[in-house]
Structures are given as C-alpha cells and as structure tokens.
Short mmCIF file of C-alpha atoms in Angstrom, two decimals:
data_model
loop_
_atom_site.label_atom_id
_atom_site.label_comp_id
_atom_site.label_asym_id
_atom_site.label_seq_id
_atom_site.Cartn_x
_atom_site.Cartn_y
_atom_site.Cartn_z
CA MET M 1238 70.11 92.39 105.36
CA ILE M 1239 67.98 94.60 103.15
CA SER M 1240 66.89 93.08 99.86
CA ASN M 1241 67.76 95.02 96.79
CA ALA M 1242 64.51 93.88 95.31
CA ALA M 1243 62.75 96.45 97.54
CA ILE M 1244 64.76 99.34 96.15
CA VAL M 1245 63.30 101.07 93.16
CA PRO M 1246 65.60 103.41 91.21
CA VAL M 1247 64.38 106.95 90.62
CA ILE M 1248 64.20 107.66 86.91
CA LEU M 1249 63.80 111.27 85.75
CA ALA M 1250 62.81 112.11 82.20
CA TRP M 1251 65.54 114.08 80.41
CA SER M 1252 63.15 116.93 79.70
CA ASP M 1253 62.51 117.51 83.44
CA VAL M 1254 66.01 118.39 84.62
CA PHE M 1255 69.02 120.46 83.67
CA PRO M 1256 72.61 119.26 83.44
CA ARG M 1257 74.71 120.02 86.44
CA GLN M 1258 77.11 122.87 85.89
CA SER M 1259 80.19 121.44 87.55
CA SER M 1260 81.12 117.78 86.94
CA THR M 1261 83.69 115.47 85.50
CA THR M 1262 82.82 114.55 81.93
CA ILE M 1263 83.08 111.02 80.73
CA THR M 1264 82.54 110.13 77.09
CA VAL M 1265 81.58 106.59 75.96
CA ASP M 1266 82.30 105.76 72.36
CA VAL M 1267 80.43 102.61 71.44
CA THR M 1268 82.07 102.48 68.00
CA LYS M 1269 85.38 101.74 69.71
CA LYS M 1270 85.17 98.05 70.60
CA PHE M 1271 87.40 95.75 72.61
CA GLN M 1272 86.91 92.24 73.96
CA THR M 1273 83.68 90.29 74.36
CA MET M 1274 82.83 89.46 77.96
CA ASP M 1275 82.15 85.95 79.12
CA GLY M 1276 81.41 86.70 82.78
CA PHE M 1277 82.47 86.57 86.36
CA GLY M 1278 82.48 83.75 88.88
CA PHE M 1279 84.22 81.49 91.38
CA ALA M 1280 84.83 77.78 92.27
CA GLU M 1281 83.30 75.44 94.83
CA ALA M 1282 86.00 72.78 94.38
CA PHE M 1283 87.70 70.62 97.02
CA GLN M 1284 84.36 69.89 98.73
CA ARG M 1285 83.56 73.51 99.39
CA ALA M 1286 80.26 72.90 97.64
CA ASN M 1287 79.19 70.64 100.44
CA VAL M 1288 79.22 73.71 102.73
CA VAL M 1289 76.34 75.04 100.61
CA VAL M 1290 74.66 71.58 100.45
CA ASN M 1291 74.72 71.28 104.27
CA LEU M 1292 73.14 74.67 105.04
CA PRO M 1293 69.56 74.80 106.34
CA ALA M 1294 67.06 75.39 103.49
CA GLN M 1295 66.44 79.06 104.07
CA GLN M 1296 70.09 80.03 104.49
CA GLN M 1297 71.02 77.81 101.51
CA ARG M 1298 68.55 79.65 99.29
CA GLU M 1299 69.73 83.01 100.55
CA VAL M 1300 73.37 82.21 99.86
CA LEU M 1301 72.67 80.86 96.37
CA ASP M 1302 70.62 83.97 95.56
CA LEU M 1303 73.42 86.20 96.84
CA LEU M 1304 75.83 84.49 94.45
CA PHE M 1305 73.71 84.07 91.31
CA ASN M 1306 70.49 86.14 91.40
CA THR M 1307 70.72 88.92 88.85
CA THR M 1308 68.33 91.30 90.67
CA THR M 1309 69.02 90.74 94.37
CA GLY M 1310 72.44 89.21 94.31
CA ALA M 1311 75.80 89.42 92.60
CA GLY M 1312 74.58 87.81 89.36
CA MET M 1313 77.61 85.64 88.88
CA THR M 1314 77.67 83.89 85.52
CA ILE M 1315 80.54 81.36 85.60
CA LEU M 1316 80.93 78.35 87.97
CA ARG M 1317 84.34 76.70 88.08
CA ILE M 1318 84.08 72.94 88.85
CA GLY M 1319 86.95 70.75 90.11
CA ILE M 1320 87.49 67.43 88.34
CA GLY M 1321 88.61 64.93 90.92
CA SER M 1322 91.69 62.69 90.85
CA SER M 1323 91.66 61.19 94.37
CA PRO M 1324 90.83 57.52 95.09
CA ASP M 1325 88.76 58.66 98.13
CA SER M 1326 86.88 61.71 99.38
CA SER M 1327 88.50 62.01 102.79
CA SER M 1328 89.41 65.42 104.08
CA ASP M 1329 88.74 67.83 101.16
CA HIS M 1330 89.81 65.42 98.43
CA MET M 1331 87.96 65.50 95.09
CA ASN M 1332 87.10 61.85 94.31
CA SER M 1333 88.01 60.34 90.95
CA ILE M 1334 85.49 58.91 88.50
CA GLN M 1335 87.98 56.04 88.06
CA PRO M 1336 89.66 55.62 91.48
CA LYS M 1337 91.58 52.45 90.57
CA ASN M 1338 93.86 51.60 87.71
CA PRO M 1339 91.71 49.61 85.25
CA GLY M 1340 94.72 47.51 84.24
CA GLY M 1341 96.69 49.87 82.02
CA PRO M 1342 96.09 52.76 79.60
CA THR M 1343 94.42 50.56 76.97
CA ALA M 1344 92.31 48.48 79.37
CA ALA M 1345 88.54 48.92 79.44
CA PRO M 1346 87.73 51.86 81.71
CA LYS M 1347 85.94 51.31 85.04
CA TYR M 1348 84.23 54.63 85.65
CA VAL M 1349 81.98 55.29 88.63
CA TRP M 1350 79.63 58.24 89.18
CA ASP M 1351 77.80 59.15 92.36
CA GLY M 1352 75.66 61.91 90.97
CA LYS M 1353 76.94 64.32 93.60
CA ASP M 1354 80.60 65.08 92.77
CA SER M 1355 81.28 66.39 96.28
CA GLY M 1356 78.28 68.67 96.17
CA GLN M 1357 79.29 70.36 92.92
CA VAL M 1358 76.36 68.92 90.93
CA PHE M 1359 73.91 70.44 93.42
CA VAL M 1360 75.53 73.85 93.18
CA ALA M 1361 75.74 73.69 89.39
CA LYS M 1362 72.01 72.85 89.14
CA GLU M 1363 71.09 75.72 91.46
CA ALA M 1364 73.33 78.03 89.46
CA TYR M 1365 71.65 76.91 86.24
CA ALA M 1366 68.20 77.52 87.73
CA ARG M 1367 69.32 81.13 88.39
CA GLY M 1368 70.51 81.66 84.82
CA VAL M 1369 74.17 80.54 84.79
CA ARG M 1370 75.17 78.91 81.44
CA SER M 1371 78.97 78.85 81.71
CA PHE M 1372 80.49 75.92 83.55
CA TYR M 1373 84.21 75.56 83.61
CA ALA M 1374 85.39 72.06 84.62
CA ILE M 1375 89.09 71.69 85.36
CA ALA M 1376 91.33 68.91 86.60
CA TRP M 1377 94.05 69.75 89.09
CA SER M 1378 95.68 66.42 88.30
CA ALA M 1379 95.24 63.14 86.47
CA PRO M 1380 94.74 60.11 88.75
CA GLY M 1381 98.07 59.08 90.26
CA TYR M 1382 98.42 55.88 88.27
CA MET M 1383 98.47 57.98 85.07
CA LYS M 1384 101.48 60.06 86.24
CA THR M 1385 105.19 59.74 86.43
CA ASN M 1386 105.25 59.91 90.22
CA GLY M 1387 102.37 57.52 90.73
CA ASN M 1388 100.60 60.08 92.94
CA GLU M 1389 97.96 62.77 92.36
CA ASN M 1390 99.96 65.00 94.78
CA ASN M 1391 103.47 66.43 94.70
CA GLY M 1392 103.73 67.30 91.02
CA GLY M 1393 104.59 64.61 88.54
CA TYR M 1394 103.76 64.63 84.82
CA LEU M 1395 101.15 62.90 82.73
CA CYS M 1396 102.70 59.75 81.31
CA GLY M 1397 103.39 60.19 77.62
CA VAL M 1398 103.59 63.93 77.25
CA THR M 1399 106.66 65.32 75.55
CA GLY M 1400 109.82 64.13 77.38
CA GLN M 1401 107.93 62.03 79.95
CA SER M 1402 107.57 58.23 79.68
CA CYS M 1403 106.37 55.64 82.18
CA SER M 1404 106.93 51.91 82.41
CA ASN M 1405 103.22 51.30 82.46
CA GLY M 1406 102.63 53.07 79.16
CA ASP M 1407 101.32 56.23 77.55
CA TRP M 1408 98.21 57.56 79.38
CA LYS M 1409 97.36 60.58 77.28
CA GLN M 1410 94.48 58.95 75.47
CA ALA M 1411 93.16 57.38 78.63
CA PHE M 1412 93.17 60.76 80.39
CA ALA M 1413 91.41 62.34 77.44
CA ASN M 1414 88.76 59.67 77.63
CA TYR M 1415 88.49 60.23 81.36
CA LEU M 1416 87.86 63.97 80.96
CA THR M 1417 85.38 63.30 78.14
CA GLN M 1418 83.44 60.93 80.37
CA TYR M 1419 83.32 63.49 83.12
CA VAL M 1420 81.74 65.98 80.70
CA LYS M 1421 79.22 63.31 79.73
CA TYR M 1422 78.26 62.66 83.34
CA TYR M 1423 77.45 66.33 83.81
CA GLN M 1424 75.46 66.30 80.54
CA GLU M 1425 73.39 63.47 82.04
CA GLU M 1426 72.72 65.71 85.07
CA GLY M 1427 71.45 68.49 82.80
CA ILE M 1428 74.56 70.64 82.96
CA ASN M 1429 76.54 71.34 79.76
CA ILE M 1430 80.20 71.87 80.55
CA THR M 1431 81.18 74.82 78.34
CA HIS M 1432 84.92 74.98 79.12
CA LEU M 1433 87.33 72.20 80.00
CA GLY M 1434 90.80 72.45 81.48
CA PHE M 1435 93.32 69.81 82.56
CA LEU M 1436 96.03 71.73 84.42
CA ASN M 1437 96.12 73.94 87.48
CA GLU M 1438 99.30 75.88 88.39
CA PRO M 1439 101.45 73.44 86.40
CA GLU M 1440 104.73 75.14 87.44
CA PHE M 1441 104.11 74.30 91.07
CA ALA M 1442 104.62 70.84 92.70
CA ALA M 1443 101.97 71.24 95.42
CA SER M 1444 101.46 68.89 98.36
CA TYR M 1445 97.84 68.52 97.17
CA ALA M 1446 96.47 67.46 93.78
CA GLY M 1447 98.44 68.96 90.94
CA MET M 1448 100.43 68.05 87.78
CA LEU M 1449 103.52 69.61 86.27
CA SER M 1450 103.68 70.69 82.64
CA SER M 1451 105.31 73.07 80.24
CA GLY M 1452 103.39 74.65 77.36
CA THR M 1453 105.03 72.24 75.02
CA GLN M 1454 104.00 69.19 77.11
CA ALA M 1455 100.45 70.63 77.42
CA ALA M 1456 100.30 70.91 73.63
CA SER M 1457 101.08 67.23 73.18
CA PHE M 1458 98.05 66.39 75.31
CA ILE M 1459 95.76 69.00 73.74
CA LYS M 1460 96.35 67.33 70.36
CA VAL M 1461 94.87 64.17 71.85
CA LEU M 1462 92.09 65.71 73.88
CA SER M 1463 90.67 67.90 71.12
CA PRO M 1464 89.83 65.05 68.66
CA THR M 1465 88.58 62.88 71.52
CA LEU M 1466 85.97 65.48 72.39
CA ALA M 1467 85.10 65.84 68.69
CA ALA M 1468 84.60 62.10 68.32
CA ALA M 1469 82.17 62.26 71.29
CA ASN M 1470 80.17 65.05 69.61
CA LEU M 1471 81.49 67.50 72.22
CA SER M 1472 83.26 69.93 69.91
CA SER M 1473 81.24 72.74 71.54
CA VAL M 1474 83.25 72.34 74.71
CA GLY M 1475 85.95 74.95 74.73
CA LEU M 1476 89.40 73.73 75.77
CA THR M 1477 91.44 75.98 78.06
CA CYS M 1478 95.03 76.11 79.15
CA CYS M 1479 96.88 76.48 81.53
CA ASP M 1480 95.72 78.12 84.76
CA SER M 1481 99.29 79.09 85.54
CA GLU M 1482 100.13 80.63 88.96
CA GLY M 1483 100.64 83.99 87.36
CA TRP M 1484 100.43 86.14 84.27
CA SER M 1485 104.13 86.06 83.42
CA ASN M 1486 104.45 82.30 83.37
CA GLN M 1487 101.19 81.94 81.52
CA GLY M 1488 102.64 84.22 78.84
CA SER M 1489 105.60 81.90 78.39
CA MET M 1490 103.35 78.79 78.26
CA THR M 1491 101.08 80.44 75.71
CA SER M 1492 104.13 81.10 73.47
CA GLN M 1493 105.07 77.43 73.71
CA LEU M 1494 101.49 76.36 72.90
CA ARG M 1495 101.64 78.52 69.81
CA SER M 1496 105.04 77.18 68.73
CA ALA M 1497 103.78 73.61 69.14
CA GLY M 1498 100.67 74.32 67.00
CA ALA M 1499 98.13 73.86 69.80
CA GLU M 1500 96.91 77.36 70.44
CA THR M 1501 94.26 77.27 67.72
CA LEU M 1502 92.80 74.12 69.36
CA LEU M 1503 91.86 76.18 72.40
CA SER M 1504 88.97 78.48 73.02
CA THR M 1505 90.54 80.29 76.02
CA ILE M 1506 93.85 81.04 77.61
CA THR M 1507 93.54 80.90 81.40
CA SER M 1508 95.74 82.16 84.17
CA HIS M 1509 95.75 82.91 87.89
CA ALA M 1510 97.01 86.12 89.42
CA TYR M 1511 99.07 85.03 92.47
CA THR M 1512 102.69 85.29 91.45
CA SER M 1513 102.04 88.00 88.88
CA GLY M 1514 98.82 89.75 88.03
CA PRO M 1515 97.27 90.86 84.70
CA SER M 1516 98.96 94.16 83.86
CA SER M 1517 98.99 93.92 80.04
CA PRO M 1518 97.31 91.72 77.37
CA LEU M 1519 98.73 88.24 76.73
CA SER M 1520 99.95 87.64 73.23
CA THR M 1521 97.23 85.31 71.90
CA SER M 1522 94.39 85.13 69.40
CA ARG M 1523 92.23 83.39 72.02
CA ARG M 1524 90.00 84.88 74.69
CA VAL M 1525 91.75 85.33 78.05
CA TRP M 1526 90.28 84.55 81.50
CA GLN M 1527 91.75 85.26 84.91
CA THR M 1528 90.50 82.07 86.60
CA GLU M 1529 91.69 82.27 90.19
CA ASN M 1530 92.70 84.93 92.60
CA ALA M 1531 92.03 85.52 96.30
CA ASP M 1532 93.42 86.98 99.51
CA LEU M 1533 94.17 83.49 100.75
CA ASN M 1534 95.58 84.12 104.17
CA GLY M 1535 94.24 87.51 105.30
CA ALA M 1536 91.90 87.54 108.33
CA TRP M 1537 88.22 87.71 107.35
CA GLN M 1538 87.35 91.22 106.13
CA ALA M 1539 83.76 92.08 105.12
CA LYS M 1540 84.25 95.83 104.53
CA TRP M 1541 84.37 97.76 101.25
CA TYR M 1542 87.06 100.11 102.46
CA SER M 1543 88.93 100.45 105.79
CA SER M 1544 92.67 100.97 105.39
CA GLY M 1545 93.36 99.60 101.91
CA GLY M 1546 93.77 96.01 103.09
CA ALA M 1547 94.11 93.03 100.76
CA GLY M 1548 90.62 91.67 101.46
CA GLU M 1549 88.63 94.90 101.05
CA GLY M 1550 85.94 95.09 98.37
CA MET M 1551 87.24 98.29 96.81
CA ARG M 1552 90.69 96.74 96.22
CA TRP M 1553 88.99 93.86 94.40
CA ALA M 1554 86.99 96.20 92.26
CA SER M 1555 90.29 97.81 91.28
CA LEU M 1556 91.85 94.43 90.51
CA ILE M 1557 88.96 93.33 88.34
CA HIS M 1558 88.92 96.68 86.53
CA SER M 1559 92.62 96.40 85.77
CA ALA M 1560 92.33 92.84 84.44
CA VAL M 1561 89.41 93.76 82.20
CA VAL M 1562 90.67 97.11 80.96
CA ASN M 1563 94.45 96.73 80.92
CA SER M 1564 94.67 93.06 80.01
CA ASN M 1565 91.52 92.58 77.96
CA CYS M 1566 90.24 89.74 80.20
CA SER M 1567 86.88 88.38 79.16
CA ALA M 1568 86.27 86.75 82.60
CA TYR M 1569 87.52 87.17 86.17
CA LEU M 1570 87.02 84.48 88.84
CA TYR M 1571 87.56 84.52 92.59
CA TRP M 1572 88.89 81.33 94.25
CA ILE M 1573 85.89 80.27 96.41
CA GLY M 1574 82.33 81.53 96.64
CA VAL M 1575 81.25 79.97 99.97
CA GLN M 1576 83.41 78.37 102.63
CA SER M 1577 83.84 78.13 106.40
CA GLY M 1578 86.93 79.45 108.14
CA THR M 1579 88.39 82.82 109.09
CA THR M 1580 90.31 83.97 105.99
CA ASN M 1581 89.41 85.97 102.90
CA SER M 1582 89.75 82.96 100.56
CA LYS M 1583 85.99 83.09 99.94
CA LEU M 1584 83.31 85.69 99.20
CA ILE M 1585 80.81 84.42 101.76
CA SER M 1586 81.89 82.94 105.10
CA VAL M 1587 79.73 80.26 106.71
CA SER M 1588 79.73 79.28 110.38
CA GLY M 1589 77.22 76.66 111.26
CA SER M 1590 73.85 77.90 109.98
CA THR M 1591 74.89 81.53 109.73
CA TYR M 1592 76.84 83.41 107.11
CA SER M 1593 78.63 86.67 106.51
CA VAL M 1594 78.85 88.41 103.15
CA SER M 1595 82.01 90.30 102.16
CA LYS M 1596 81.97 93.43 100.06
CA ARG M 1597 84.23 91.52 97.64
CA LEU M 1598 81.04 89.85 96.49
CA TRP M 1599 79.44 93.22 95.74
CA ALA M 1600 82.57 94.36 93.86
CA PHE M 1601 81.96 91.35 91.57
CA ALA M 1602 78.28 92.30 91.36
CA GLN M 1603 79.19 95.71 89.85
CA PHE M 1604 80.89 93.90 86.97
CA ALA M 1605 78.73 90.75 86.70
CA ARG M 1606 75.47 92.74 86.53
CA GLY M 1607 76.98 95.49 84.42
CA ALA M 1608 78.83 93.38 81.88
CA THR M 1609 76.66 90.39 81.17
CA PRO M 1610 77.78 87.46 78.97
CA GLY M 1611 78.20 88.56 75.35
CA ALA M 1612 78.69 92.25 76.25
CA VAL M 1613 81.39 94.09 74.35
CA ARG M 1614 83.66 96.46 76.14
CA VAL M 1615 83.69 99.84 74.48
CA GLY M 1616 85.85 102.94 74.67
CA THR M 1617 85.76 105.59 77.42
CA SER M 1618 87.60 108.81 77.92
CA GLY M 1619 87.69 111.68 80.41
CA GLY M 1620 87.95 111.95 84.16
CA SER M 1621 90.42 110.48 86.60
CA PHE M 1622 88.22 107.54 87.77
CA SER M 1623 88.65 103.90 86.84
CA THR M 1624 85.98 103.77 84.20
CA SER M 1625 84.86 101.04 81.84
CA ALA M 1626 81.78 100.61 79.63
CA TYR M 1627 79.98 97.66 78.09
CA LEU M 1628 77.38 97.38 75.34
CA ASN M 1629 75.19 94.49 76.45
CA VAL M 1630 73.39 91.98 74.26
CA ASP M 1631 70.00 93.47 75.32
CA GLY M 1632 71.03 96.85 73.84
CA SER M 1633 71.75 98.49 77.30
CA LEU M 1634 74.93 100.38 77.92
CA SER M 1635 76.65 100.06 81.31
CA VAL M 1636 79.19 102.61 82.46
CA LEU M 1637 81.08 101.47 85.57
CA VAL M 1638 82.84 104.19 87.56
CA LEU M 1639 85.16 103.44 90.48
CA ASN M 1640 86.08 106.39 92.70
CA THR M 1641 88.91 105.40 95.06
CA GLY M 1642 89.38 108.99 96.29
CA SER M 1643 88.21 110.56 99.49
CA SER M 1644 85.82 113.07 97.86
CA ALA M 1645 82.57 112.63 96.11
CA SER M 1646 82.29 113.89 92.57
CA ALA M 1647 79.54 114.86 90.17
CA VAL M 1648 79.86 113.22 86.75
CA SER M 1649 78.28 113.79 83.34
CA ILE M 1650 78.26 110.88 80.93
CA GLY M 1651 77.82 111.45 77.24
CA THR M 1652 77.84 108.92 74.45
CA GLN M 1653 79.00 108.64 70.86
CA GLY M 1654 77.32 106.12 68.54
CA PHE M 1655 74.70 105.01 71.07
CA ASN M 1656 71.14 105.37 69.93
CA THR M 1657 69.24 106.43 73.05
CA GLY M 1658 65.83 106.68 71.34
CA THR M 1659 62.77 108.52 72.68
CA LYS M 1660 62.04 106.01 75.37
CA ALA M 1661 65.53 105.77 76.87
CA LYS M 1662 65.97 105.59 80.60
CA ALA M 1663 68.89 105.73 82.96
CA THR M 1664 69.46 104.04 86.38
CA ALA M 1665 72.40 103.98 88.68
CA TRP M 1666 73.56 101.48 91.37
CA VAL M 1667 76.16 102.13 94.06
CA THR M 1668 78.43 99.93 96.18
CA ASP M 1669 80.28 101.41 99.20
CA ASN M 1670 80.80 100.81 102.90
CA THR M 1671 77.05 101.21 103.72
CA ARG M 1672 75.43 100.00 100.54
CA ASP M 1673 75.71 96.69 98.74
CA TYR M 1674 74.06 97.43 95.36
CA ALA M 1675 71.64 100.23 96.00
CA ALA M 1676 69.81 102.59 93.70
CA LEU M 1677 71.00 106.23 93.23
CA VAL M 1678 69.10 109.12 91.76
CA VAL M 1679 70.28 109.88 88.25
CA ASP M 1680 69.28 112.61 85.82
CA TRP M 1681 69.01 112.22 82.10
CA ALA M 1682 69.02 115.45 80.08
CA GLY M 1683 69.80 116.19 76.50
CA GLY M 1684 71.38 112.84 75.97
CA VAL M 1685 73.69 113.26 78.97
CA VAL M 1686 73.53 111.29 82.20
CA ASN M 1687 74.21 113.37 85.30
CA GLY M 1688 74.90 111.82 88.65
CA THR M 1689 77.21 111.61 91.60
CA VAL M 1690 79.90 109.10 92.50
CA PRO M 1691 80.37 109.05 96.28
CA SER M 1692 83.82 108.92 97.77
CA ARG M 1693 85.41 105.44 97.85
CA ALA M 1694 82.50 103.94 95.94
CA MET M 1695 81.66 102.24 92.62
CA VAL M 1696 78.62 103.20 90.58
CA SER M 1697 77.08 101.46 87.62
CA PHE M 1698 75.25 103.81 85.30
CA ILE M 1699 72.90 101.77 83.11
CA LEU M 1700 71.40 103.30 79.92
CA SER M 1701 68.58 101.39 78.40
CA PRO M 1702 67.30 102.43 74.91
#
C-alpha cells in the first residue's frame, strides 16, 4: 500500500496558466447555505472492536490510521459505540454495566465497569488521539429485567413507557440512570460521549438485542432521560432518536415525537437506510443523521467499480451524496469499520494478522476529509455530475465531484461569494479503481479552478484562501 503522505499535490499559481477552453462549468455559491455537517463514521459494536484490539501492534496502528488519520487515511470523525444489555459477553454479546436485577426499579443500583467495554474504550481512545471528538453511544436494548418480555432479545418494551406496564414496576427512571452512568464511565476514561441514543431499529423484534417502541413511547422515556442527564451536569450530551430501520418509518416516529412534545428535547433525529433510504428531508427542526447502512450479505468486494455491485465504493459515494444533498443529512455512518468475515458489512476486512481495505472506505474519505465537522454545505449549479460543496471552519472550500460515467471530463469551477485572496491555492484528490486518495494536477487561473474528473471517479477540489 502506498502512503498518501508521500504524495505532494502540484499547485500552480493562477497567473501561470490559462483556463481550458472546453469543460463543464460548475458554480459554487457560498451565500446559499444548507445544513451544518457533523461528520462521517462507523460502529465497532458487538465486540467488533476486539478485532482491532487483537491485531499485532503494527497492523493495529495501520488500521486505526486508515480509519481516522486525516492526512493518510479516511479521516473519519464519528465513532458509534454500543451500550451493552447482556448479562455476559459470550459470543458477540455486549455486556451490561448492571448484569443482574438490583432488586427492582427503585433499588440501589449495582453497576460494574471493566474499563474495556468489549474493546470499545480502546478504539475510542485511539480515535480521540487521532482527532475524533464525536462519540455516539447507543443502546440496542435495556437489560432484560427492565423489559416486558424479560429478555434483551426478541423485542419487548421498556417497562413503563406509554401503554406498557410490568408487574415488577416502572423502569424508565432506572434505565435513564443506567444510561447516565454509562456516559460517566466513558467520561472517567477521558472520552466525552457527545450523542446518546436508547433505541435501535425499534420496529423490528430481532433475535439479538433490541427493544420495540413507537415514537409516542419513545417520547415518554425521553421526558425522563433528558432531566436525568441535566441533573448529572450532562446537558451537553445530545439525545437522539430513533435509529429506525428505514427513512419512511423514522419519518412517522419523528411525527409522533413532535406530537408528544419530545422533539425539542433531542439534538438529532437518527435513522438507518435498510428498508428505505434517505431520498428527501425528514420533517424536523433537528439535525438528521443516517446512522447505519451497509451491504450486509454481499461477498467481500474491495473495488471502486466493477459491475455496479452493492459493495462497490462508487455506489457508496453515490449513496452518501444522495443522503447529504437530497435529504440534508449532517452525518452518514457505515455499519462496521473493522471486522473479520467474508461479507461487505465492514470497511476493512481482517483475517488473522492481515487486512484488506475496501474502496468503500475511500468513498467515505472523500466526504470526511472534504466536509469536516462544522462545515456548511453550500449551493452548486452546472454540470451533470453529482456535485456538492462545503465551506469548512478553517475557511477552505471543498467541491466534491462524482463522475459515474464512462468518460473523463474537464471541469471549470467558479465561485460566488468566496474570497480567494492573493495567497489562495487549489489542490485536488481523486479516488477510483487504481487510486485511494491521490493528488491530481489542478490549475487555478483568474479565480477559476480547472481540472479533470476521470471516468468513474470522485475528485475533491480544495480551495484554501
């Protein structure tokens, strides 16, 4: 593997070149603003983090850099962390911080913490060391003794939510305390949980950990969890809901949250993209994240483009673009970053001490390195490519151009409202079948960026004032 750190982009002063005569013209209007970006990421839940922990030191460092390094890797900025509910850690179970019923919902809690959390603490610390500051902790289920079916698996509801009662009492407050303590444990490890969720695909009674809920029922718990966090001086933790299986159902749940008066207690509306993907904005005043999607069952595919298959990198670049541009998503997360096995459920596949990197990772790199946290998506027009642009906090302007066609094309990019200044420079970075995130020659002349987008490729044009 060739390190991107060894590649130096060619930068030409705009007085040294002339604009190309034939090109597609793209105009970026930085005065036309859309959503603020929070980032891009993945999970290492259900003990997948232990795959990273168990790698030899060199390969472990390489894999972590591929995921999080902002100059040689994908530069991911969000880590999704699974909050356990299992009484044990057998198989791929996520162990609970209170594996046994303490004696009822009002009994003194009996929390336990091993400082590892199935390897997730290690990965979180390594992510933090590489610049990650957004940590999304989410429970798939409450512990079984808090639920109507007495089991973390096979659905069941949290005892005490709207329409659901249990003979052993109302567990809403106890579960709120449980989640709050989990956040505190990570705080003690030097990791600030920035976002907190308590449901995962709540319309689906899975054979593994999960919990059923409607939006109305979720609202009844949110009204308990929000003040509990505030009382613990954790008001900065943003509450999320509801990680539905798909966009359509999440839209319905969001409407129920609003009707129940709980939407304003949330920072973020979250959804997966399995049963229906993001095709239009959700009706909400909150930020929106797509928090899980993957080609779960397809045979391992590392290519950018082959035949248009579900695991190919170019397809994932298209999916991310659509979610961000058509649905105003502020974040997009893949299911798993690193895992063993032969499917596309992860971005990096590990076998023993070796690993294989998919081009899906580099599709994410185009967005994660181009639209850094706090960036604002701005308007673009012109051309037939999938184009988006982002005004970053450092003042740079990233223009991301995805060409899914079979022919290369010259492009000219002009701006409106962007102060290039006298010391402005332009760079470009390409991802395709033969390049991960490699430098391209780009010309800067008369305030216009001139470059080429190869066939079936994605290029980030970065303008730095």
